[in-house]
Amino acid sequence: MQDESRFGLFTRNGRALTAKGVKPICTYQNIFRSTYIFGAFSPINGDSLVIELPYCNGDNFQIFLNELSKKKPEELKVVILDNGAFHKGKALIIPENIILIFLPPYSPELNPAELVWLNMKRKITNKIYKTMEELKIKLDQIVKELITEKFVKNLCSFDYFFI
């Protein structure tokens, strides 16, 4: 599975624990600067590739595909992804060891990569990062701690992959 997600300085609000009837007070920051995490995750062997790139567009998707192709280059990679316009760009050069299969439109629930992003975003919920560099350091730490072979296999092994 392949997907990408935006992570930014705008505070992501989540649940907060308070006494009944008391409105929670949470830290909040309204800054619209962000970066994108591109990732591919194998439900078969737990392999993953996660790259932070500045934009979510065809040029950066090409960079991601090229890096994915270099990881175990002898391996054929069947990549399941959504219908983002840049996933189908005419300028894209799909490496020979990658095959793209598109999910039906408007069906993010079929892409287990969405669960990876959900778990990553939980780690930054209700927290403020003053700079993009600070956020990127935290995201790098989350990737190193969270995205293990065991985590990927457990989270991404949807039944329909093994029929």
Short mmCIF file of N, CA and C in Angstrom, two decimals:
data_model
loop_
_atom_site.label_atom_id
_atom_site.label_comp_id
_atom_site.label_asym_id
_atom_site.label_seq_id
_atom_site.Cartn_x
_atom_site.Cartn_y
_atom_site.Cartn_z
N MET A 1 0.83 -1.17 0.00
CA MET A 1 0.00 0.00 0.00
C MET A 1 0.88 1.24 0.00
N GLN A 2 0.40 2.26 -0.65
CA GLN A 2 1.12 3.53 -0.69
C GLN A 2 0.13 4.63 -0.41
N ASP A 3 0.60 5.65 0.28
CA ASP A 3 -0.23 6.82 0.52
C ASP A 3 0.67 7.95 0.97
N GLU A 4 0.09 9.11 1.11
CA GLU A 4 0.82 10.26 1.61
C GLU A 4 -0.12 11.03 2.53
N SER A 5 0.48 11.75 3.48
CA SER A 5 -0.33 12.50 4.43
C SER A 5 0.38 13.79 4.80
N ARG A 6 -0.42 14.81 5.11
CA ARG A 6 0.11 16.13 5.48
C ARG A 6 0.26 16.21 6.99
N PHE A 7 1.39 16.74 7.42
CA PHE A 7 1.67 17.00 8.82
C PHE A 7 2.14 18.45 8.91
N GLY A 8 1.54 19.21 9.84
CA GLY A 8 1.89 20.62 9.88
C GLY A 8 1.88 21.22 11.27
N LEU A 9 2.14 22.52 11.30
CA LEU A 9 2.20 23.26 12.56
C LEU A 9 0.82 23.60 13.10
N PHE A 10 -0.22 23.52 12.28
CA PHE A 10 -1.59 23.74 12.73
C PHE A 10 -1.90 22.64 13.75
N THR A 11 -2.32 23.02 14.94
CA THR A 11 -2.52 22.05 16.01
C THR A 11 -3.65 21.09 15.68
N ARG A 12 -3.35 19.83 15.81
CA ARG A 12 -4.32 18.77 15.61
C ARG A 12 -4.97 18.50 16.97
N ASN A 13 -6.26 18.79 17.08
CA ASN A 13 -6.94 18.60 18.36
C ASN A 13 -7.48 17.19 18.49
N GLY A 14 -7.43 16.69 19.70
CA GLY A 14 -7.95 15.36 20.00
C GLY A 14 -8.68 15.39 21.33
N ARG A 15 -8.85 14.24 21.90
CA ARG A 15 -9.56 14.13 23.17
C ARG A 15 -8.72 14.68 24.32
N ALA A 16 -9.41 15.16 25.33
CA ALA A 16 -8.75 15.63 26.55
C ALA A 16 -9.59 15.18 27.74
N LEU A 17 -8.96 14.85 28.82
CA LEU A 17 -9.64 14.34 30.00
C LEU A 17 -9.90 15.49 30.97
N THR A 18 -11.17 15.68 31.32
CA THR A 18 -11.55 16.71 32.30
C THR A 18 -12.69 16.16 33.16
N ALA A 19 -13.04 16.90 34.18
CA ALA A 19 -14.20 16.54 34.99
C ALA A 19 -15.46 16.73 34.16
N LYS A 20 -16.52 16.01 34.50
CA LYS A 20 -17.77 16.10 33.77
C LYS A 20 -18.30 17.54 33.83
N GLY A 21 -18.68 18.06 32.66
CA GLY A 21 -19.22 19.40 32.57
C GLY A 21 -18.18 20.50 32.44
N VAL A 22 -16.90 20.14 32.49
CA VAL A 22 -15.83 21.13 32.37
C VAL A 22 -15.26 21.06 30.96
N LYS A 23 -15.26 22.19 30.28
CA LYS A 23 -14.72 22.23 28.93
C LYS A 23 -13.19 22.12 29.01
N PRO A 24 -12.61 21.19 28.25
CA PRO A 24 -11.15 21.05 28.30
C PRO A 24 -10.44 22.25 27.66
N ILE A 25 -9.33 22.60 28.23
CA ILE A 25 -8.49 23.66 27.67
C ILE A 25 -7.27 22.97 27.07
N CYS A 26 -7.12 23.13 25.77
CA CYS A 26 -6.02 22.49 25.06
C CYS A 26 -5.16 23.55 24.38
N THR A 27 -3.90 23.25 24.25
CA THR A 27 -3.01 24.15 23.53
C THR A 27 -3.44 24.19 22.07
N TYR A 28 -3.21 25.34 21.43
CA TYR A 28 -3.66 25.49 20.06
C TYR A 28 -2.76 26.47 19.32
N GLN A 29 -2.49 26.16 18.07
CA GLN A 29 -1.67 27.02 17.23
C GLN A 29 -2.28 27.05 15.84
N ASN A 30 -2.43 28.21 15.27
CA ASN A 30 -3.10 28.38 13.99
C ASN A 30 -2.10 28.82 12.91
N ILE A 31 -1.12 27.96 12.64
CA ILE A 31 -0.09 28.25 11.63
C ILE A 31 -0.22 27.22 10.51
N PHE A 32 -0.34 27.70 9.28
CA PHE A 32 -0.57 26.81 8.15
C PHE A 32 0.72 26.55 7.36
N ARG A 33 1.68 25.90 8.00
CA ARG A 33 2.89 25.43 7.31
C ARG A 33 2.93 23.92 7.49
N SER A 34 3.29 23.22 6.44
CA SER A 34 3.24 21.77 6.55
C SER A 34 4.27 21.10 5.65
N THR A 35 4.39 19.80 5.86
CA THR A 35 5.23 18.93 5.06
C THR A 35 4.42 17.68 4.77
N TYR A 36 4.92 16.83 3.92
CA TYR A 36 4.19 15.62 3.54
C TYR A 36 5.05 14.40 3.78
N ILE A 37 4.41 13.35 4.27
CA ILE A 37 5.07 12.06 4.45
C ILE A 37 4.50 11.12 3.41
N PHE A 38 5.36 10.56 2.58
CA PHE A 38 4.99 9.55 1.61
C PHE A 38 5.43 8.21 2.20
N GLY A 39 4.57 7.20 2.09
CA GLY A 39 4.93 5.91 2.65
C GLY A 39 4.39 4.75 1.84
N ALA A 40 5.11 3.65 1.89
CA ALA A 40 4.66 2.39 1.31
C ALA A 40 4.89 1.32 2.37
N PHE A 41 3.91 0.42 2.52
CA PHE A 41 3.94 -0.55 3.60
C PHE A 41 3.52 -1.92 3.07
N SER A 42 4.32 -2.94 3.37
CA SER A 42 4.04 -4.29 2.87
C SER A 42 3.36 -5.14 3.95
N PRO A 43 2.14 -5.61 3.68
CA PRO A 43 1.49 -6.50 4.64
C PRO A 43 2.09 -7.91 4.61
N ILE A 44 2.89 -8.20 3.60
CA ILE A 44 3.49 -9.53 3.45
C ILE A 44 4.68 -9.71 4.38
N ASN A 45 5.64 -8.80 4.30
CA ASN A 45 6.87 -8.97 5.09
C ASN A 45 7.14 -7.82 6.06
N GLY A 46 6.26 -6.83 6.10
CA GLY A 46 6.43 -5.71 7.04
C GLY A 46 7.41 -4.65 6.59
N ASP A 47 7.94 -4.77 5.37
CA ASP A 47 8.85 -3.74 4.86
C ASP A 47 8.11 -2.42 4.71
N SER A 48 8.87 -1.34 4.81
CA SER A 48 8.26 -0.02 4.61
C SER A 48 9.30 0.95 4.08
N LEU A 49 8.80 1.97 3.45
CA LEU A 49 9.62 3.10 3.02
C LEU A 49 8.83 4.34 3.36
N VAL A 50 9.42 5.23 4.14
CA VAL A 50 8.77 6.46 4.55
C VAL A 50 9.72 7.61 4.24
N ILE A 51 9.23 8.59 3.48
CA ILE A 51 10.05 9.73 3.07
C ILE A 51 9.26 11.01 3.32
N GLU A 52 9.92 12.00 3.89
CA GLU A 52 9.33 13.33 4.08
C GLU A 52 9.71 14.17 2.87
N LEU A 53 8.69 14.79 2.23
CA LEU A 53 8.91 15.64 1.06
C LEU A 53 8.11 16.93 1.23
N PRO A 54 8.54 18.02 0.62
CA PRO A 54 7.91 19.31 0.91
C PRO A 54 6.52 19.52 0.30
N TYR A 55 6.21 18.80 -0.77
CA TYR A 55 4.92 19.00 -1.45
C TYR A 55 4.31 17.66 -1.82
N CYS A 56 3.02 17.66 -2.02
CA CYS A 56 2.31 16.47 -2.46
C CYS A 56 1.93 16.71 -3.93
N ASN A 57 2.84 16.31 -4.82
CA ASN A 57 2.62 16.54 -6.25
C ASN A 57 3.31 15.45 -7.06
N GLY A 58 3.17 15.52 -8.36
CA GLY A 58 3.73 14.51 -9.25
C GLY A 58 5.25 14.41 -9.18
N ASP A 59 5.94 15.54 -9.06
CA ASP A 59 7.40 15.51 -8.99
C ASP A 59 7.88 14.77 -7.75
N ASN A 60 7.23 15.04 -6.61
CA ASN A 60 7.63 14.36 -5.39
C ASN A 60 7.19 12.90 -5.38
N PHE A 61 6.05 12.60 -6.01
CA PHE A 61 5.64 11.21 -6.14
C PHE A 61 6.65 10.45 -6.98
N GLN A 62 7.18 11.08 -8.01
CA GLN A 62 8.21 10.45 -8.84
C GLN A 62 9.46 10.15 -8.00
N ILE A 63 9.86 11.09 -7.17
CA ILE A 63 11.00 10.87 -6.27
C ILE A 63 10.72 9.66 -5.38
N PHE A 64 9.51 9.60 -4.84
CA PHE A 64 9.16 8.48 -3.97
C PHE A 64 9.21 7.15 -4.74
N LEU A 65 8.62 7.11 -5.92
CA LEU A 65 8.65 5.87 -6.72
C LEU A 65 10.08 5.44 -7.03
N ASN A 66 10.94 6.40 -7.36
CA ASN A 66 12.33 6.07 -7.67
C ASN A 66 13.03 5.47 -6.45
N GLU A 67 12.79 6.03 -5.27
CA GLU A 67 13.39 5.50 -4.05
C GLU A 67 12.83 4.13 -3.71
N LEU A 68 11.53 3.95 -3.90
CA LEU A 68 10.91 2.64 -3.66
C LEU A 68 11.49 1.59 -4.59
N SER A 69 11.72 1.97 -5.82
CA SER A 69 12.29 1.06 -6.81
C SER A 69 13.69 0.59 -6.42
N LYS A 70 14.46 1.48 -5.79
CA LYS A 70 15.84 1.16 -5.39
C LYS A 70 15.89 0.24 -4.18
N LYS A 71 14.83 0.24 -3.38
CA LYS A 71 14.79 -0.63 -2.20
C LYS A 71 14.48 -2.05 -2.66
N LYS A 72 15.41 -2.95 -2.46
CA LYS A 72 15.30 -4.33 -2.96
C LYS A 72 14.94 -4.30 -4.45
N PRO A 73 15.84 -3.83 -5.28
CA PRO A 73 15.53 -3.63 -6.70
C PRO A 73 15.16 -4.91 -7.45
N GLU A 74 15.55 -6.07 -6.94
CA GLU A 74 15.22 -7.33 -7.60
C GLU A 74 13.77 -7.75 -7.34
N GLU A 75 13.11 -7.08 -6.41
CA GLU A 75 11.75 -7.42 -6.00
C GLU A 75 10.72 -6.68 -6.85
N LEU A 76 9.68 -7.39 -7.30
CA LEU A 76 8.56 -6.75 -7.98
C LEU A 76 7.63 -6.20 -6.91
N LYS A 77 7.31 -4.92 -7.00
CA LYS A 77 6.47 -4.26 -6.01
C LYS A 77 5.11 -3.95 -6.62
N VAL A 78 4.07 -4.54 -6.06
CA VAL A 78 2.70 -4.23 -6.47
C VAL A 78 2.20 -3.20 -5.47
N VAL A 79 1.98 -1.99 -5.96
CA VAL A 79 1.64 -0.86 -5.09
C VAL A 79 0.16 -0.52 -5.26
N ILE A 80 -0.56 -0.58 -4.15
CA ILE A 80 -1.98 -0.25 -4.15
C ILE A 80 -2.10 1.18 -3.63
N LEU A 81 -2.81 2.02 -4.39
CA LEU A 81 -2.89 3.42 -4.01
C LEU A 81 -4.22 4.03 -4.43
N ASP A 82 -4.48 5.23 -3.90
CA ASP A 82 -5.74 5.91 -4.21
C ASP A 82 -5.64 6.59 -5.58
N ASN A 83 -6.65 7.34 -5.91
CA ASN A 83 -6.76 7.94 -7.24
C ASN A 83 -6.33 9.40 -7.28
N GLY A 84 -5.35 9.76 -6.47
CA GLY A 84 -4.84 11.13 -6.52
C GLY A 84 -4.41 11.46 -7.95
N ALA A 85 -4.73 12.67 -8.39
CA ALA A 85 -4.43 13.07 -9.77
C ALA A 85 -2.96 12.90 -10.09
N PHE A 86 -2.07 13.23 -9.15
CA PHE A 86 -0.64 13.13 -9.43
C PHE A 86 -0.15 11.69 -9.48
N HIS A 87 -0.96 10.73 -9.00
CA HIS A 87 -0.60 9.31 -9.12
C HIS A 87 -0.73 8.83 -10.56
N LYS A 88 -1.45 9.59 -11.37
CA LYS A 88 -1.71 9.19 -12.76
C LYS A 88 -1.17 10.20 -13.76
N GLY A 89 -0.25 11.05 -13.32
CA GLY A 89 0.30 12.09 -14.18
C GLY A 89 0.97 11.52 -15.43
N LYS A 90 0.78 12.19 -16.55
CA LYS A 90 1.36 11.72 -17.82
C LYS A 90 2.88 11.78 -17.81
N ALA A 91 3.45 12.64 -17.00
CA ALA A 91 4.91 12.78 -16.95
C ALA A 91 5.57 11.72 -16.05
N LEU A 92 4.76 10.96 -15.31
CA LEU A 92 5.33 9.94 -14.43
C LEU A 92 6.02 8.84 -15.21
N ILE A 93 7.14 8.42 -14.71
CA ILE A 93 7.86 7.27 -15.28
C ILE A 93 7.84 6.19 -14.21
N ILE A 94 7.01 5.17 -14.43
CA ILE A 94 6.87 4.10 -13.45
C ILE A 94 8.05 3.14 -13.63
N PRO A 95 8.86 2.94 -12.57
CA PRO A 95 9.99 2.01 -12.68
C PRO A 95 9.52 0.60 -13.06
N GLU A 96 10.40 -0.13 -13.71
CA GLU A 96 10.05 -1.46 -14.22
C GLU A 96 9.68 -2.45 -13.13
N ASN A 97 10.18 -2.27 -11.92
CA ASN A 97 9.88 -3.22 -10.85
C ASN A 97 8.71 -2.78 -9.97
N ILE A 98 7.90 -1.85 -10.47
CA ILE A 98 6.72 -1.38 -9.75
C ILE A 98 5.49 -1.47 -10.64
N ILE A 99 4.41 -2.02 -10.08
CA ILE A 99 3.11 -2.06 -10.75
C ILE A 99 2.14 -1.29 -9.86
N LEU A 100 1.39 -0.37 -10.44
CA LEU A 100 0.41 0.41 -9.69
C LEU A 100 -0.98 -0.16 -9.89
N ILE A 101 -1.69 -0.36 -8.78
CA ILE A 101 -3.09 -0.79 -8.81
C ILE A 101 -3.88 0.25 -8.02
N PHE A 102 -4.93 0.78 -8.64
CA PHE A 102 -5.69 1.85 -8.02
C PHE A 102 -6.93 1.33 -7.31
N LEU A 103 -7.16 1.84 -6.11
CA LEU A 103 -8.37 1.51 -5.36
C LEU A 103 -9.57 2.18 -6.02
N PRO A 104 -10.77 1.70 -5.72
CA PRO A 104 -11.95 2.42 -6.23
C PRO A 104 -11.97 3.85 -5.70
N PRO A 105 -12.54 4.77 -6.46
CA PRO A 105 -12.61 6.16 -5.98
C PRO A 105 -13.32 6.28 -4.64
N TYR A 106 -12.87 7.23 -3.84
CA TYR A 106 -13.49 7.57 -2.56
C TYR A 106 -13.60 6.37 -1.61
N SER A 107 -12.51 5.61 -1.49
CA SER A 107 -12.53 4.45 -0.59
C SER A 107 -11.25 4.37 0.25
N PRO A 108 -10.97 5.42 1.04
CA PRO A 108 -9.74 5.40 1.85
C PRO A 108 -9.73 4.27 2.87
N GLU A 109 -10.91 3.77 3.25
CA GLU A 109 -10.96 2.68 4.23
C GLU A 109 -10.36 1.38 3.70
N LEU A 110 -10.15 1.29 2.40
CA LEU A 110 -9.53 0.10 1.81
C LEU A 110 -8.01 0.17 1.83
N ASN A 111 -7.46 1.33 2.17
CA ASN A 111 -6.01 1.51 2.15
C ASN A 111 -5.46 1.49 3.58
N PRO A 112 -4.80 0.40 3.97
CA PRO A 112 -4.26 0.31 5.34
C PRO A 112 -3.25 1.39 5.68
N ALA A 113 -2.66 2.02 4.68
CA ALA A 113 -1.71 3.10 4.96
C ALA A 113 -2.39 4.23 5.74
N GLU A 114 -3.69 4.39 5.55
CA GLU A 114 -4.43 5.40 6.30
C GLU A 114 -4.33 5.15 7.80
N LEU A 115 -4.27 3.89 8.20
CA LEU A 115 -4.15 3.55 9.62
C LEU A 115 -2.77 3.91 10.16
N VAL A 116 -1.76 3.83 9.31
CA VAL A 116 -0.42 4.26 9.72
C VAL A 116 -0.44 5.74 10.03
N TRP A 117 -1.06 6.53 9.13
CA TRP A 117 -1.12 7.98 9.36
C TRP A 117 -1.91 8.29 10.63
N LEU A 118 -3.00 7.57 10.85
CA LEU A 118 -3.81 7.80 12.05
C LEU A 118 -2.97 7.58 13.31
N ASN A 119 -2.20 6.51 13.34
CA ASN A 119 -1.35 6.23 14.49
C ASN A 119 -0.26 7.27 14.66
N MET A 120 0.30 7.74 13.56
CA MET A 120 1.33 8.79 13.64
C MET A 120 0.72 10.09 14.15
N LYS A 121 -0.45 10.45 13.64
CA LYS A 121 -1.06 11.71 14.03
C LYS A 121 -1.51 11.71 15.48
N ARG A 122 -1.85 10.54 16.01
CA ARG A 122 -2.18 10.46 17.44
C ARG A 122 -1.00 10.88 18.31
N LYS A 123 0.20 10.63 17.82
CA LYS A 123 1.41 10.96 18.58
C LYS A 123 1.69 12.46 18.62
N ILE A 124 1.06 13.23 17.73
CA ILE A 124 1.30 14.68 17.73
C ILE A 124 0.04 15.48 18.07
N THR A 125 -1.02 14.78 18.46
CA THR A 125 -2.28 15.43 18.81
C THR A 125 -2.11 16.27 20.07
N ASN A 126 -2.72 17.46 20.07
CA ASN A 126 -2.71 18.40 21.21
C ASN A 126 -1.31 18.86 21.59
N LYS A 127 -0.40 18.86 20.64
CA LYS A 127 0.96 19.33 20.90
C LYS A 127 1.29 20.47 19.94
N ILE A 128 2.12 21.38 20.42
CA ILE A 128 2.55 22.51 19.60
C ILE A 128 4.02 22.35 19.24
N TYR A 129 4.31 22.52 17.96
CA TYR A 129 5.68 22.53 17.47
C TYR A 129 5.94 23.93 16.95
N LYS A 130 6.95 24.59 17.49
CA LYS A 130 7.20 25.99 17.17
C LYS A 130 7.75 26.20 15.77
N THR A 131 8.51 25.22 15.28
CA THR A 131 9.12 25.35 13.95
C THR A 131 8.89 24.07 13.16
N MET A 132 9.02 24.18 11.85
CA MET A 132 8.92 22.99 11.00
C MET A 132 10.05 22.01 11.32
N GLU A 133 11.21 22.54 11.64
CA GLU A 133 12.34 21.66 11.98
C GLU A 133 12.03 20.83 13.22
N GLU A 134 11.42 21.45 14.21
CA GLU A 134 11.03 20.73 15.43
C GLU A 134 10.01 19.63 15.11
N LEU A 135 9.04 19.94 14.26
CA LEU A 135 8.04 18.94 13.85
C LEU A 135 8.70 17.80 13.07
N LYS A 136 9.59 18.14 12.15
CA LYS A 136 10.25 17.11 11.34
C LYS A 136 11.09 16.17 12.21
N ILE A 137 11.74 16.71 13.23
CA ILE A 137 12.52 15.88 14.15
C ILE A 137 11.58 14.92 14.88
N LYS A 138 10.44 15.42 15.32
CA LYS A 138 9.46 14.57 16.01
C LYS A 138 8.91 13.50 15.07
N LEU A 139 8.60 13.87 13.85
CA LEU A 139 8.09 12.89 12.88
C LEU A 139 9.12 11.80 12.60
N ASP A 140 10.37 12.19 12.49
CA ASP A 140 11.45 11.21 12.28
C ASP A 140 11.52 10.25 13.46
N GLN A 141 11.40 10.77 14.66
CA GLN A 141 11.42 9.94 15.87
C GLN A 141 10.22 8.98 15.88
N ILE A 142 9.05 9.48 15.52
CA ILE A 142 7.85 8.64 15.48
C ILE A 142 8.03 7.51 14.47
N VAL A 143 8.53 7.84 13.29
CA VAL A 143 8.74 6.81 12.26
C VAL A 143 9.69 5.73 12.78
N LYS A 144 10.80 6.14 13.39
CA LYS A 144 11.78 5.17 13.89
C LYS A 144 11.22 4.29 14.99
N GLU A 145 10.39 4.85 15.86
CA GLU A 145 9.85 4.10 16.99
C GLU A 145 8.62 3.28 16.61
N LEU A 146 7.78 3.81 15.76
CA LEU A 146 6.47 3.21 15.50
C LEU A 146 6.47 2.23 14.33
N ILE A 147 7.11 2.59 13.24
CA ILE A 147 6.96 1.80 12.01
C ILE A 147 8.01 0.70 11.96
N THR A 148 7.66 -0.39 12.63
CA THR A 148 8.50 -1.59 12.64
C THR A 148 7.86 -2.64 11.73
N GLU A 149 8.60 -3.70 11.43
CA GLU A 149 8.03 -4.77 10.60
C GLU A 149 6.79 -5.35 11.26
N LYS A 150 6.85 -5.58 12.56
CA LYS A 150 5.71 -6.16 13.29
C LYS A 150 4.50 -5.23 13.22
N PHE A 151 4.72 -3.93 13.45
CA PHE A 151 3.64 -2.95 13.39
C PHE A 151 2.99 -2.94 12.02
N VAL A 152 3.79 -2.90 10.97
CA VAL A 152 3.27 -2.84 9.60
C VAL A 152 2.47 -4.10 9.28
N LYS A 153 3.00 -5.26 9.61
CA LYS A 153 2.28 -6.51 9.33
C LYS A 153 0.97 -6.59 10.10
N ASN A 154 0.98 -6.21 11.37
CA ASN A 154 -0.23 -6.28 12.18
C ASN A 154 -1.29 -5.29 11.70
N LEU A 155 -0.87 -4.09 11.36
CA LEU A 155 -1.81 -3.03 11.00
C LEU A 155 -2.30 -3.14 9.56
N CYS A 156 -1.45 -3.57 8.67
CA CYS A 156 -1.75 -3.50 7.24
C CYS A 156 -2.20 -4.81 6.60
N SER A 157 -2.30 -5.86 7.36
CA SER A 157 -2.67 -7.16 6.79
C SER A 157 -4.18 -7.31 6.66
N PHE A 158 -4.77 -6.54 5.76
CA PHE A 158 -6.21 -6.64 5.50
C PHE A 158 -6.49 -7.97 4.81
N ASP A 159 -7.62 -8.58 5.13
CA ASP A 159 -7.98 -9.89 4.57
C ASP A 159 -7.96 -9.92 3.05
N TYR A 160 -8.40 -8.85 2.40
CA TYR A 160 -8.53 -8.89 0.95
C TYR A 160 -7.20 -8.98 0.22
N PHE A 161 -6.08 -8.77 0.92
CA PHE A 161 -4.78 -8.94 0.30
C PHE A 161 -4.38 -10.41 0.16
N PHE A 162 -5.02 -11.28 0.93
CA PHE A 162 -4.58 -12.66 1.03
C PHE A 162 -5.60 -13.65 0.48
N ILE A 163 -6.54 -13.17 -0.30
CA ILE A 163 -7.57 -14.05 -0.87
C ILE A 163 -7.05 -14.71 -2.11
#
